[in-house]
Short mmCIF file of C-alpha atoms (C1' of nucleotides) in Angstrom, two decimals:
data_model
loop_
_atom_site.label_atom_id
_atom_site.label_comp_id
_atom_site.label_asym_id
_atom_site.label_seq_id
_atom_site.Cartn_x
_atom_site.Cartn_y
_atom_site.Cartn_z
CA UNK Y 1 -17.88 36.37 -29.74
CA UNK Y 2 -14.85 37.92 -27.94
CA UNK Y 3 -14.15 37.65 -24.21
CA UNK Y 4 -16.53 35.32 -22.46
CA UNK Y 5 -17.22 36.01 -18.80
CA UNK Y 6 -16.34 32.69 -17.22
CA UNK Y 7 -13.98 30.20 -18.63
CA UNK Y 8 -13.72 26.59 -17.58
CA UNK Y 9 -10.69 25.33 -15.72
CA UNK Y 10 -10.10 22.72 -18.42
CA UNK Y 11 -9.50 25.51 -20.91
CA UNK Y 12 -7.14 27.42 -18.60
CA UNK Y 13 -5.08 24.31 -17.97
CA UNK Y 14 -4.52 23.86 -21.69
CA UNK Y 15 -3.20 27.39 -22.24
CA UNK Y 16 0.31 26.68 -20.90
CA UNK Y 17 0.70 23.82 -23.38
CA UNK Y 18 -0.32 26.07 -26.24
CA UNK Y 19 2.10 28.69 -25.02
CA UNK Y 20 4.93 26.20 -24.84
CA UNK Y 21 4.31 24.78 -28.32
CA UNK Y 22 4.11 28.27 -29.81
CA UNK Y 23 7.46 29.04 -28.19
CA UNK Y 24 8.98 26.02 -29.90
CA UNK Y 25 7.45 26.99 -33.23
CA UNK Y 26 8.82 30.50 -32.82
CA UNK Y 27 12.26 29.04 -32.16
CA UNK Y 28 11.89 27.01 -35.35
CA UNK Y 29 11.07 30.23 -37.22
CA UNK Y 30 7.57 29.11 -38.06
CA UNK Y 31 5.53 32.26 -38.47
CA UNK Y 32 2.05 30.89 -39.18
CA UNK Y 33 0.05 27.91 -37.96
CA UNK Y 34 -3.45 26.66 -38.49
CA UNK Y 35 -5.52 25.12 -35.75
CA UNK Y 36 -5.02 21.83 -37.60
CA UNK Y 37 -1.23 22.12 -37.38
CA UNK Y 38 -1.45 22.82 -33.67
CA UNK Y 39 -3.91 19.98 -33.19
CA UNK Y 40 -1.58 17.54 -34.90
CA UNK Y 41 1.33 18.49 -32.69
CA UNK Y 42 -0.67 18.34 -29.48
CA UNK Y 43 -2.80 15.32 -30.23
CA UNK Y 44 -6.07 17.12 -29.72
CA UNK Y 45 -8.78 18.28 -32.12
CA UNK Y 46 -8.52 21.50 -34.09
CA UNK Y 47 -12.05 22.20 -32.99
CA UNK Y 48 -11.02 22.24 -29.36
CA UNK Y 49 -8.16 24.62 -30.04
CA UNK Y 50 -10.40 27.09 -31.87
CA UNK Y 51 -13.03 26.82 -29.15
CA UNK Y 52 -10.41 27.46 -26.50
CA UNK Y 53 -9.03 30.55 -28.21
CA UNK Y 54 -12.48 31.91 -28.91
CA UNK Y 55 -13.05 32.28 -25.18
CA UNK Y 56 -10.58 35.13 -25.16
CA UNK Y 57 -11.04 36.85 -28.49
CA UNK Y 58 -10.36 36.45 -32.17
CA UNK Y 59 -6.68 35.79 -32.68
CA UNK Y 60 -6.63 34.26 -36.14
CA UNK Y 61 -7.18 35.29 -39.70
CA UNK Y 62 -9.73 33.38 -41.72
CA UNK Y 63 -8.09 31.46 -44.50
CA UNK Y 64 -4.59 32.02 -43.12
CA UNK Y 65 -4.48 30.66 -39.59
CA UNK Y 66 -2.65 32.25 -36.69
CA UNK Y 67 0.47 34.36 -36.51
CA UNK Y 68 2.70 32.38 -34.16
CA UNK Y 69 4.31 35.30 -32.34
CA UNK Y 70 1.09 37.25 -32.00
CA UNK Y 71 -0.83 34.24 -30.72
CA UNK Y 72 1.93 33.40 -28.27
CA UNK Y 73 1.87 36.98 -27.03
CA UNK Y 74 -1.89 36.87 -26.55
CA UNK Y 75 -1.69 33.67 -24.51
CA UNK Y 76 1.24 35.01 -22.51
CA UNK Y 77 -0.82 38.06 -21.72
CA UNK Y 78 -3.83 35.97 -20.66
CA UNK Y 79 -1.60 33.95 -18.32
CA UNK Y 80 0.15 37.05 -17.02
CA UNK Y 81 3.53 36.00 -18.37
CA UNK Y 82 4.09 39.41 -19.91
CA UNK Y 83 5.02 41.03 -16.62
CA UNK Y 84 7.27 40.09 -13.70
CA UNK Y 85 6.04 38.21 -10.64
CA UNK Y 86 7.77 38.34 -7.27
CA UNK Y 87 7.78 34.99 -5.47
CA UNK Y 88 8.72 33.92 -1.99
CA UNK Y 89 9.32 30.37 -0.84
CA UNK Y 90 7.97 29.47 2.58
CA UNK Y 91 9.60 26.35 3.98
CA UNK Y 92 13.15 25.78 2.82
CA UNK Y 93 13.32 22.00 2.74
CA UNK Y 94 13.74 19.70 -0.24
CA UNK Y 95 11.08 21.22 -2.43
CA UNK Y 96 11.70 24.79 -1.33
CA UNK Y 97 15.33 24.44 -2.30
CA UNK Y 98 14.42 22.98 -5.66
CA UNK Y 99 12.10 25.91 -6.40
CA UNK Y 100 14.50 28.59 -5.25
CA UNK Y 101 17.36 26.97 -7.15
CA UNK Y 102 15.51 26.45 -10.40
CA UNK Y 103 16.33 29.27 -12.78
CA UNK Y 104 13.94 28.25 -15.54
CA UNK Y 105 11.00 30.20 -14.13
CA UNK Y 106 12.84 33.43 -14.81
CA UNK Y 107 12.39 32.97 -18.55
CA UNK Y 108 8.67 33.32 -17.95
CA UNK Y 109 8.95 36.28 -15.60
CA UNK Y 110 8.71 34.50 -12.25
CA UNK Y 111 11.43 35.43 -9.75
CA UNK Y 112 12.05 33.90 -6.36
CA UNK Y 113 13.17 36.84 -4.22
CA UNK Y 114 13.32 35.35 -0.74
CA UNK Y 115 12.98 32.15 1.24
CA UNK Y 116 11.63 31.69 4.76
CA UNK Y 117 12.03 28.88 7.25
CA UNK Y 118 11.44 28.39 10.97
CA UNK Y 119 14.93 26.96 11.27
CA UNK Y 120 17.68 29.56 10.70
CA UNK Y 121 20.22 26.76 10.24
CA UNK Y 122 18.53 25.84 6.97
CA UNK Y 123 19.05 29.28 5.45
CA UNK Y 124 22.53 28.54 4.16
CA UNK Y 125 23.87 28.31 0.64
CA UNK Y 126 21.09 30.38 -0.86
CA UNK Y 127 21.07 30.82 -4.61
CA UNK Y 128 22.42 34.03 -6.09
CA UNK Y 129 19.95 36.88 -5.60
CA UNK Y 130 17.71 35.10 -3.09
CA UNK Y 131 17.44 36.41 0.48
CA UNK Y 132 16.79 34.19 3.48
CA UNK Y 133 14.76 34.96 6.60
CA UNK Y 134 13.32 33.13 9.54
CA UNK Y 135 9.54 32.90 9.63
CA UNK Y 136 9.14 35.77 12.08
CA UNK Y 137 10.66 38.06 9.49
CA UNK Y 138 7.79 37.47 7.09
CA UNK Y 139 5.47 40.32 8.20
CA UNK Y 140 8.29 42.90 7.95
CA UNK Y 141 9.28 41.54 4.56
CA UNK Y 142 5.72 41.67 3.29
CA UNK Y 143 5.37 45.23 4.54
CA UNK Y 144 8.35 46.50 2.59
CA UNK Y 145 8.41 44.31 -0.50
CA UNK Y 146 6.08 43.21 -3.21
CA UNK Y 147 4.98 39.58 -3.07
CA UNK Y 148 2.82 38.26 -5.87
CA UNK Y 149 2.94 34.57 -5.09
CA UNK Y 150 3.97 32.49 -2.08
CA UNK Y 151 5.23 28.94 -2.63
CA UNK Y 152 4.16 26.93 0.39
CA UNK Y 153 6.66 24.11 0.90
CA UNK Y 154 6.20 23.44 4.61
CA UNK Y 155 5.16 20.08 6.11
CA UNK Y 156 1.48 19.27 6.12
CA UNK Y 157 1.10 20.09 9.80
CA UNK Y 158 2.32 23.66 9.29
CA UNK Y 159 0.47 24.43 6.08
CA UNK Y 160 -2.77 25.77 7.52
CA UNK Y 161 -0.97 28.11 9.88
CA UNK Y 162 1.26 29.42 7.12
CA UNK Y 163 -1.72 29.95 4.82
CA UNK Y 164 -3.51 31.94 7.52
CA UNK Y 165 -0.44 34.12 8.05
CA UNK Y 166 -0.03 34.69 4.33
CA UNK Y 167 -3.69 35.56 3.97
CA UNK Y 168 -3.38 38.02 6.85
CA UNK Y 169 -0.49 39.69 5.08
CA UNK Y 170 -2.49 39.99 1.89
CA UNK Y 171 -0.53 37.28 0.09
CA UNK Y 172 -3.48 35.14 -0.91
CA UNK Y 173 -1.86 33.73 -4.06
CA UNK Y 174 -0.49 30.36 -3.01
CA UNK Y 175 1.37 27.72 -4.94
CA UNK Y 176 0.87 24.86 -2.57
CA UNK Y 177 3.10 21.79 -2.29
CA UNK Y 178 1.65 20.56 1.02
CA UNK Y 179 -0.96 17.79 0.81
CA UNK Y 180 -3.81 19.83 2.29
CA UNK Y 181 -6.62 21.91 0.87
CA UNK Y 182 -5.81 25.53 1.71
CA UNK Y 183 -8.69 27.11 -0.18
CA UNK Y 184 -10.84 26.83 2.93
CA UNK Y 185 -8.57 29.06 5.03
CA UNK Y 186 -10.04 32.22 3.55
CA UNK Y 187 -12.31 33.29 0.74
CA UNK Y 188 -9.55 35.43 -0.69
CA UNK Y 189 -7.09 32.61 -1.18
CA UNK Y 190 -6.24 31.67 -4.72
CA UNK Y 191 -4.48 28.36 -4.53
CA UNK Y 192 -3.07 25.91 -7.01
CA UNK Y 193 -1.81 22.61 -5.67
CA UNK Y 194 1.01 20.38 -6.73
CA UNK Y 195 0.56 17.15 -4.90
CA UNK Y 196 3.48 15.00 -5.88
CA UNK Y 197 2.30 11.97 -3.94
CA UNK Y 198 -1.09 12.02 -5.61
CA UNK Y 199 0.56 12.11 -8.99
CA UNK Y 200 2.89 9.26 -8.09
CA UNK Y 201 -0.05 7.15 -6.92
CA UNK Y 202 -1.83 7.72 -10.21
CA UNK Y 203 1.28 6.54 -12.04
CA UNK Y 204 1.39 3.50 -9.80
CA UNK Y 205 -2.20 2.72 -10.72
CA UNK Y 206 -1.61 3.01 -14.45
CA UNK Y 207 1.61 1.02 -14.28
CA UNK Y 208 -0.37 -1.86 -12.80
CA UNK Y 209 -3.27 -1.33 -15.18
CA UNK Y 210 -0.97 -1.48 -18.21
CA UNK Y 211 0.61 -4.68 -16.91
CA UNK Y 212 -2.82 -6.23 -16.30
CA UNK Y 213 -4.98 -4.96 -19.12
CA UNK Y 214 -2.48 -3.75 -21.73
CA UNK Y 215 -2.05 -0.29 -23.20
CA UNK Y 216 -5.79 0.09 -23.87
CA UNK Y 217 -6.32 0.73 -20.19
CA UNK Y 218 -4.31 3.95 -20.37
CA UNK Y 219 -5.96 7.35 -20.76
CA UNK Y 220 -5.48 9.90 -23.52
CA UNK H 1 -21.85 -4.16 -10.47
CA UNK H 2 -18.31 -4.92 -9.28
CA UNK H 3 -15.15 -4.19 -11.29
CA UNK H 4 -15.82 -2.23 -14.41
CA UNK H 5 -13.43 -2.77 -17.28
CA UNK H 6 -12.34 0.79 -17.97
CA UNK H 7 -12.33 3.58 -15.52
CA UNK H 8 -12.05 7.23 -16.37
CA UNK H 9 -8.95 9.18 -15.47
CA UNK H 10 -11.04 11.63 -13.44
CA UNK H 11 -11.97 8.80 -11.10
CA UNK H 12 -8.38 7.58 -10.73
CA UNK H 13 -7.18 11.05 -9.90
CA UNK H 14 -9.63 11.29 -7.03
CA UNK H 15 -8.52 8.04 -5.40
CA UNK H 16 -5.39 9.51 -3.76
CA UNK H 17 -7.51 12.17 -2.05
CA UNK H 18 -9.86 9.53 -0.70
CA UNK H 19 -6.90 7.53 0.50
CA UNK H 20 -5.40 10.54 2.26
CA UNK H 21 -8.64 11.50 3.99
CA UNK H 22 -9.22 7.94 5.13
CA UNK H 23 -5.73 7.95 6.60
CA UNK H 24 -6.55 11.03 8.60
CA UNK H 25 -9.83 9.53 9.79
CA UNK H 26 -7.98 6.39 10.80
CA UNK H 27 -5.53 8.53 12.80
CA UNK H 28 -8.51 10.17 14.48
CA UNK H 29 -9.81 6.73 15.40
CA UNK H 30 -12.91 7.09 13.28
CA UNK H 31 -13.96 3.58 12.34
CA UNK H 32 -17.00 4.22 10.13
CA UNK H 33 -17.95 6.84 7.58
CA UNK H 34 -20.83 7.33 5.23
CA UNK H 35 -20.43 8.70 1.73
CA UNK H 36 -22.09 11.85 3.07
CA UNK H 37 -19.41 12.31 5.74
CA UNK H 38 -16.68 11.90 3.15
CA UNK H 39 -18.45 14.25 0.76
CA UNK H 40 -18.66 16.94 3.45
CA UNK H 41 -14.98 16.74 4.18
CA UNK H 42 -13.93 16.77 0.54
CA UNK H 43 -16.44 19.27 -0.78
CA UNK H 44 -17.83 16.93 -3.36
CA UNK H 45 -21.13 15.08 -3.71
CA UNK H 46 -21.83 11.83 -1.90
CA UNK H 47 -23.17 10.56 -5.19
CA UNK H 48 -19.82 11.01 -6.85
CA UNK H 49 -18.03 9.18 -4.08
CA UNK H 50 -20.37 6.19 -4.29
CA UNK H 51 -20.10 6.19 -8.08
CA UNK H 52 -16.33 6.25 -7.86
CA UNK H 53 -16.12 3.35 -5.43
CA UNK H 54 -18.63 1.30 -7.39
CA UNK H 55 -16.16 1.16 -10.28
CA UNK H 56 -14.01 -1.18 -8.21
CA UNK H 57 -16.43 -3.22 -6.17
CA UNK H 58 -18.81 -3.03 -3.25
CA UNK H 59 -16.93 -1.70 -0.26
CA UNK H 60 -19.75 -0.50 1.96
CA UNK H 61 -22.52 -1.90 4.04
CA UNK H 62 -26.02 -0.67 3.34
CA UNK H 63 -27.38 1.27 6.26
CA UNK H 64 -23.98 1.51 7.95
CA UNK H 65 -21.55 3.16 5.55
CA UNK H 66 -17.94 2.19 5.11
CA UNK H 67 -15.38 0.73 7.44
CA UNK H 68 -12.56 3.29 7.36
CA UNK H 69 -9.63 0.88 7.58
CA UNK H 70 -11.11 -1.59 5.17
CA UNK H 71 -11.96 1.08 2.62
CA UNK H 72 -8.52 2.64 2.94
CA UNK H 73 -6.98 -0.77 2.39
CA UNK H 74 -9.08 -1.33 -0.72
CA UNK H 75 -8.05 2.00 -2.22
CA UNK H 76 -4.41 1.41 -1.28
CA UNK H 77 -4.59 -1.91 -3.06
CA UNK H 78 -6.15 -0.34 -6.18
CA UNK H 79 -3.36 2.25 -6.28
CA UNK H 80 -0.69 -0.35 -5.58
CA UNK H 81 0.32 1.21 -2.27
CA UNK H 82 0.19 -2.14 -0.55
CA UNK H 83 3.51 -3.28 -1.94
CA UNK H 84 6.95 -1.70 -2.31
CA UNK H 85 8.06 0.18 -5.43
CA UNK H 86 11.68 0.66 -6.40
CA UNK H 87 12.40 4.07 -7.89
CA UNK H 88 15.38 5.58 -9.62
CA UNK H 89 15.94 9.27 -10.25
CA UNK H 90 17.42 10.19 -13.62
CA UNK H 91 18.90 13.69 -13.61
CA UNK H 92 20.26 14.80 -10.28
CA UNK H 93 19.60 18.51 -10.40
CA UNK H 94 17.25 20.59 -8.27
CA UNK H 95 14.18 18.44 -8.65
CA UNK H 96 16.07 15.17 -8.64
CA UNK H 97 17.65 16.09 -5.33
CA UNK H 98 14.30 17.07 -3.87
CA UNK H 99 12.80 13.72 -4.84
CA UNK H 100 15.72 11.63 -3.61
CA UNK H 101 15.86 13.59 -0.36
CA UNK H 102 12.16 13.47 0.40
CA UNK H 103 11.48 10.68 2.84
CA UNK H 104 7.69 10.99 2.84
CA UNK H 105 7.18 8.66 -0.10
CA UNK H 106 8.49 5.80 1.97
CA UNK H 107 5.36 5.84 4.09
CA UNK H 108 3.46 4.84 0.98
CA UNK H 109 5.93 2.20 -0.12
CA UNK H 110 7.91 4.17 -2.70
CA UNK H 111 11.69 3.98 -2.29
CA UNK H 112 14.31 5.88 -4.24
CA UNK H 113 17.16 3.38 -4.60
CA UNK H 114 19.54 5.17 -6.94
CA UNK H 115 20.17 8.40 -8.80
CA UNK H 116 21.81 8.88 -12.20
CA UNK H 117 23.38 11.92 -13.82
CA UNK H 118 25.63 12.59 -16.78
CA UNK H 119 27.88 14.68 -14.53
CA UNK H 120 29.71 12.61 -11.90
CA UNK H 121 30.50 15.80 -9.94
CA UNK H 122 26.83 16.09 -9.08
CA UNK H 123 26.68 12.70 -7.40
CA UNK H 124 27.86 13.99 -4.04
CA UNK H 125 26.09 14.16 -0.71
CA UNK H 126 23.57 11.48 -1.57
CA UNK H 127 20.88 10.76 0.98
CA UNK H 128 21.27 7.72 3.22
CA UNK H 129 20.56 4.51 1.33
CA UNK H 130 20.64 6.03 -2.15
CA UNK H 131 23.32 5.01 -4.64
CA UNK H 132 24.69 7.32 -7.32
CA UNK H 133 25.82 6.44 -10.85
CA UNK H 134 26.70 8.20 -14.05
CA UNK H 135 24.27 7.70 -16.90
CA UNK H 136 26.36 5.04 -18.58
CA UNK H 137 25.85 2.87 -15.53
CA UNK H 138 22.12 2.70 -16.10
CA UNK H 139 21.97 -0.43 -18.30
CA UNK H 140 24.10 -2.43 -15.86
CA UNK H 141 21.99 -1.21 -12.96
CA UNK H 142 18.75 -2.12 -14.73
CA UNK H 143 20.13 -5.56 -15.53
CA UNK H 144 20.88 -6.40 -11.92
CA UNK H 145 18.23 -4.53 -9.98
CA UNK H 146 14.48 -4.10 -9.98
CA UNK H 147 13.21 -0.73 -11.18
CA UNK H 148 9.49 -0.08 -10.99
CA UNK H 149 9.46 3.62 -11.74
CA UNK H 150 11.95 6.10 -13.19
CA UNK H 151 11.69 9.76 -12.18
CA UNK H 152 12.85 11.78 -15.16
CA UNK H 153 14.33 15.05 -13.92
CA UNK H 154 16.63 15.94 -16.79
CA UNK H 155 16.42 19.13 -18.84
CA UNK H 156 13.91 19.24 -21.63
CA UNK H 157 16.51 18.68 -24.31
CA UNK H 158 17.61 15.38 -22.76
CA UNK H 159 14.18 14.02 -21.91
CA UNK H 160 13.38 12.20 -25.16
CA UNK H 161 16.73 10.47 -25.21
CA UNK H 162 16.38 9.38 -21.61
CA UNK H 163 12.86 8.09 -22.22
CA UNK H 164 14.06 6.04 -25.18
CA UNK H 165 16.86 4.53 -23.09
CA UNK H 166 14.48 3.72 -20.25
CA UNK H 167 12.01 2.16 -22.63
CA UNK H 168 14.79 0.06 -24.13
CA UNK H 169 15.68 -1.20 -20.67
CA UNK H 170 12.07 -2.13 -19.98
CA UNK H 171 11.53 0.74 -17.55
CA UNK H 172 8.48 2.19 -19.22
CA UNK H 173 6.94 3.63 -16.06
CA UNK H 174 7.98 7.27 -16.03
CA UNK H 175 7.26 10.03 -13.57
CA UNK H 176 8.17 12.94 -15.78
CA UNK H 177 9.23 16.38 -14.59
CA UNK H 178 10.50 17.59 -17.97
CA UNK H 179 8.13 19.79 -19.98
CA UNK H 180 7.74 17.41 -22.92
CA UNK H 181 5.26 14.71 -23.86
CA UNK H 182 7.09 11.40 -23.52
CA UNK H 183 4.14 9.14 -24.24
CA UNK H 184 4.96 9.31 -27.94
CA UNK H 185 8.40 7.72 -27.48
CA UNK H 186 6.94 4.23 -27.30
CA UNK H 187 3.61 2.51 -27.02
CA UNK H 188 4.74 0.81 -23.84
CA UNK H 189 5.47 3.98 -21.93
CA UNK H 190 3.22 4.77 -19.00
CA UNK H 191 3.89 8.35 -18.12
CA UNK H 192 2.52 10.81 -15.60
CA UNK H 193 3.70 14.37 -15.86
CA UNK H 194 4.32 17.00 -13.26
CA UNK H 195 4.77 20.22 -15.09
CA UNK H 196 5.53 22.80 -12.47
CA UNK H 197 5.62 25.72 -14.89
CA UNK H 198 2.20 24.87 -16.26
CA UNK H 199 0.80 24.83 -12.77
CA UNK H 200 2.44 28.13 -11.91
CA UNK H 201 1.00 29.73 -15.04
CA UNK H 202 -2.47 28.56 -14.09
CA UNK H 203 -2.03 30.15 -10.68
CA UNK H 204 -0.87 33.34 -12.34
CA UNK H 205 -4.03 33.36 -14.44
CA UNK H 206 -6.35 32.85 -11.49
CA UNK H 207 -4.51 35.42 -9.38
CA UNK H 208 -5.24 37.99 -12.08
CA UNK H 209 -8.78 36.73 -12.58
CA UNK H 210 -9.54 37.07 -8.88
CA UNK H 211 -8.16 40.60 -8.86
CA UNK H 212 -10.24 41.52 -11.92
CA UNK H 213 -13.48 39.64 -11.51
CA UNK H 214 -13.56 38.71 -7.83
CA UNK H 215 -13.71 35.26 -6.24
CA UNK H 216 -16.56 34.14 -8.52
CA UNK H 217 -14.07 33.74 -11.31
CA UNK H 218 -12.29 30.95 -9.45
CA UNK H 219 -12.99 27.27 -10.12
CA UNK H 220 -14.20 24.58 -7.72
"C1'" DT P 1 -38.11 -3.63 13.33
"C1'" DA P 2 -37.32 1.21 11.52
"C1'" DG P 3 -33.85 4.20 9.98
"C1'" DA P 4 -29.93 4.78 7.49
"C1'" DT P 5 -27.18 4.34 3.71
"C1'" DT P 6 -25.58 1.73 0.04
"C1'" DG P 7 -25.19 0.48 -5.07
"C1'" DT P 8 -27.22 1.61 -9.30
"C1'" DT P 9 -30.27 3.45 -12.73
"C1'" DA P 10 -32.02 7.66 -14.77
"C1'" DA P 11 -31.64 12.72 -15.50
"C1'" DT P 12 -28.81 16.63 -15.96
"C1'" DC P 13 -25.13 19.17 -16.91
"C1'" DG P 14 -20.93 20.58 -19.15
"C1'" DA P 15 -17.24 19.75 -22.23
"C1'" DT P 16 -15.75 18.04 -26.61
"C1'" DT P 17 -16.40 17.35 -31.40
"C1'" DA P 18 -18.53 18.08 -35.85
"C1'" DA P 19 -20.31 21.00 -39.23
"C1'" DC P 20 -20.55 25.09 -41.81
"C1'" DA P 21 -21.37 29.85 -43.06
"C1'" DA P 22 -18.42 33.86 -42.99
"C1'" DT P 23 -14.40 35.78 -44.91
"C1'" DC P 24 -9.61 36.61 -45.60
"C1'" DT J 1 -10.87 34.93 -57.52
"C1'" DA J 2 -10.70 30.18 -55.38
"C1'" DG J 3 -9.00 27.76 -51.56
"C1'" DA J 4 -8.17 27.67 -46.93
"C1'" DT J 5 -9.24 28.30 -42.39
"C1'" DT J 6 -11.41 30.82 -38.98
"C1'" DG J 7 -15.18 31.70 -35.39
"C1'" DT J 8 -19.40 29.87 -33.96
"C1'" DT J 9 -23.57 27.18 -33.77
"C1'" DA J 10 -25.41 22.56 -33.34
"C1'" DA J 11 -24.75 17.61 -32.16
"C1'" DT J 12 -22.50 14.30 -29.44
"C1'" DC J 13 -20.33 12.42 -25.85
"C1'" DG J 14 -19.01 11.64 -21.14
"C1'" DA J 15 -19.05 12.88 -16.43
"C1'" DT J 16 -21.63 14.47 -12.52
"C1'" DT J 17 -25.72 14.64 -9.87
"C1'" DA J 18 -30.25 13.15 -8.41
"C1'" DA J 19 -33.36 9.67 -7.20
"C1'" DC J 20 -34.64 5.42 -5.30
"C1'" DA J 21 -35.22 0.49 -4.66
"C1'" DA J 22 -32.50 -2.88 -2.17
"C1'" DT J 23 -30.97 -4.15 2.24
"C1'" DC J 24 -28.18 -4.14 6.33
#
DNA sequence: TAGATTGTTAATCGATTAACAATC
DNA sequence: TAGATTGTTAATCGATTAACAATC
């Protein structure tokens, strides 16, 4: 078929896992895999894997499977991992610090360039290569520097305001750690949420469920 | 119907959002809501909300909707938020520090009691009320203290080993921040993953998609 | 009571899985 | 070539939405 117009979110969410596994296989010097090999490793069906790939093109070779490096490159390209992304962190509290300090993103071309906080006292001990500014410095920063993605790590009460400011500055790509829905702030906002509390609550549920009803009550 | 045996993961994942909204409504002194009110606020269908609730019992009153506090209490009870949970953090790096330092979980009855790391030099500046131990202290700790949930914040390479140790100590409830699938380590493991990279990659995809194809390419 | 809104059954929609012809 | 495995179409499954009788 090659390049469908609209692709379901379920498919997109699986791409990072494929990318990760292919990276491991590459590190193990595996050069070819079939959809069945991949399926085994990921505990999904081969059918699903082939369906997923077919949304984006034809990456395999009939009778021989997929070239690991090529396939990984294709997925990286789909996800945009083949070019650098400039990130800023807005809100330099616990999570903001964790993001700015985590170097692992760099391997996938994501670079935290600057952090912002209302409180100048917090802008100490910044990681190597990361600049710090108070919030009022954000417009000037945005005017002179490229910002691909903003990581919103402010308290819930500040999140809407920050999102509006970011949208006004043309930084509508938001990685949101505040427990609010920012997609309503503007039509242009592209937002992906990490809600740690929500995830913890789900674990709490399944921990109880497993105790009560045994392992059959667990998903997957 | 009242209390279905097995409930889909999609339903469970929506419960924290309901709980959060009901908390806000409670703070606004709203005492009653209909499924239509809730649906409006959450941008979902009223039908879905009623279906979701009906998995667990009958929480509403025909003709009058739901009592906000009562409903919130029911959902809190389903998620286990009505009683305290003792947490430990294993791996005291960037994410581990963020988790141990974040006080917000306490409002929902989750308490980080201790942190563990292979490197004793890292166990400095612990938050108020949090103890620090090297990894070899984990068995003794588990023997003398209650541990409901372990937050695994170690590097990928250490994650399997840590999960095996935790499982051996009977701490099979894992909130996993390492990019590996720990559910295979043991049948008893209940694991919920937060994979920050995966989420960032998905954002990267949608940022590109929005640029290319406009807002129609976005989900939700 | 009449109106509103639930809980639930039936219909629809979309995603996953199975099957298989195409072909390397 | 023969065997293997893809890409894709068709069948199944599950989740979401619509409809409505029950009832507060």
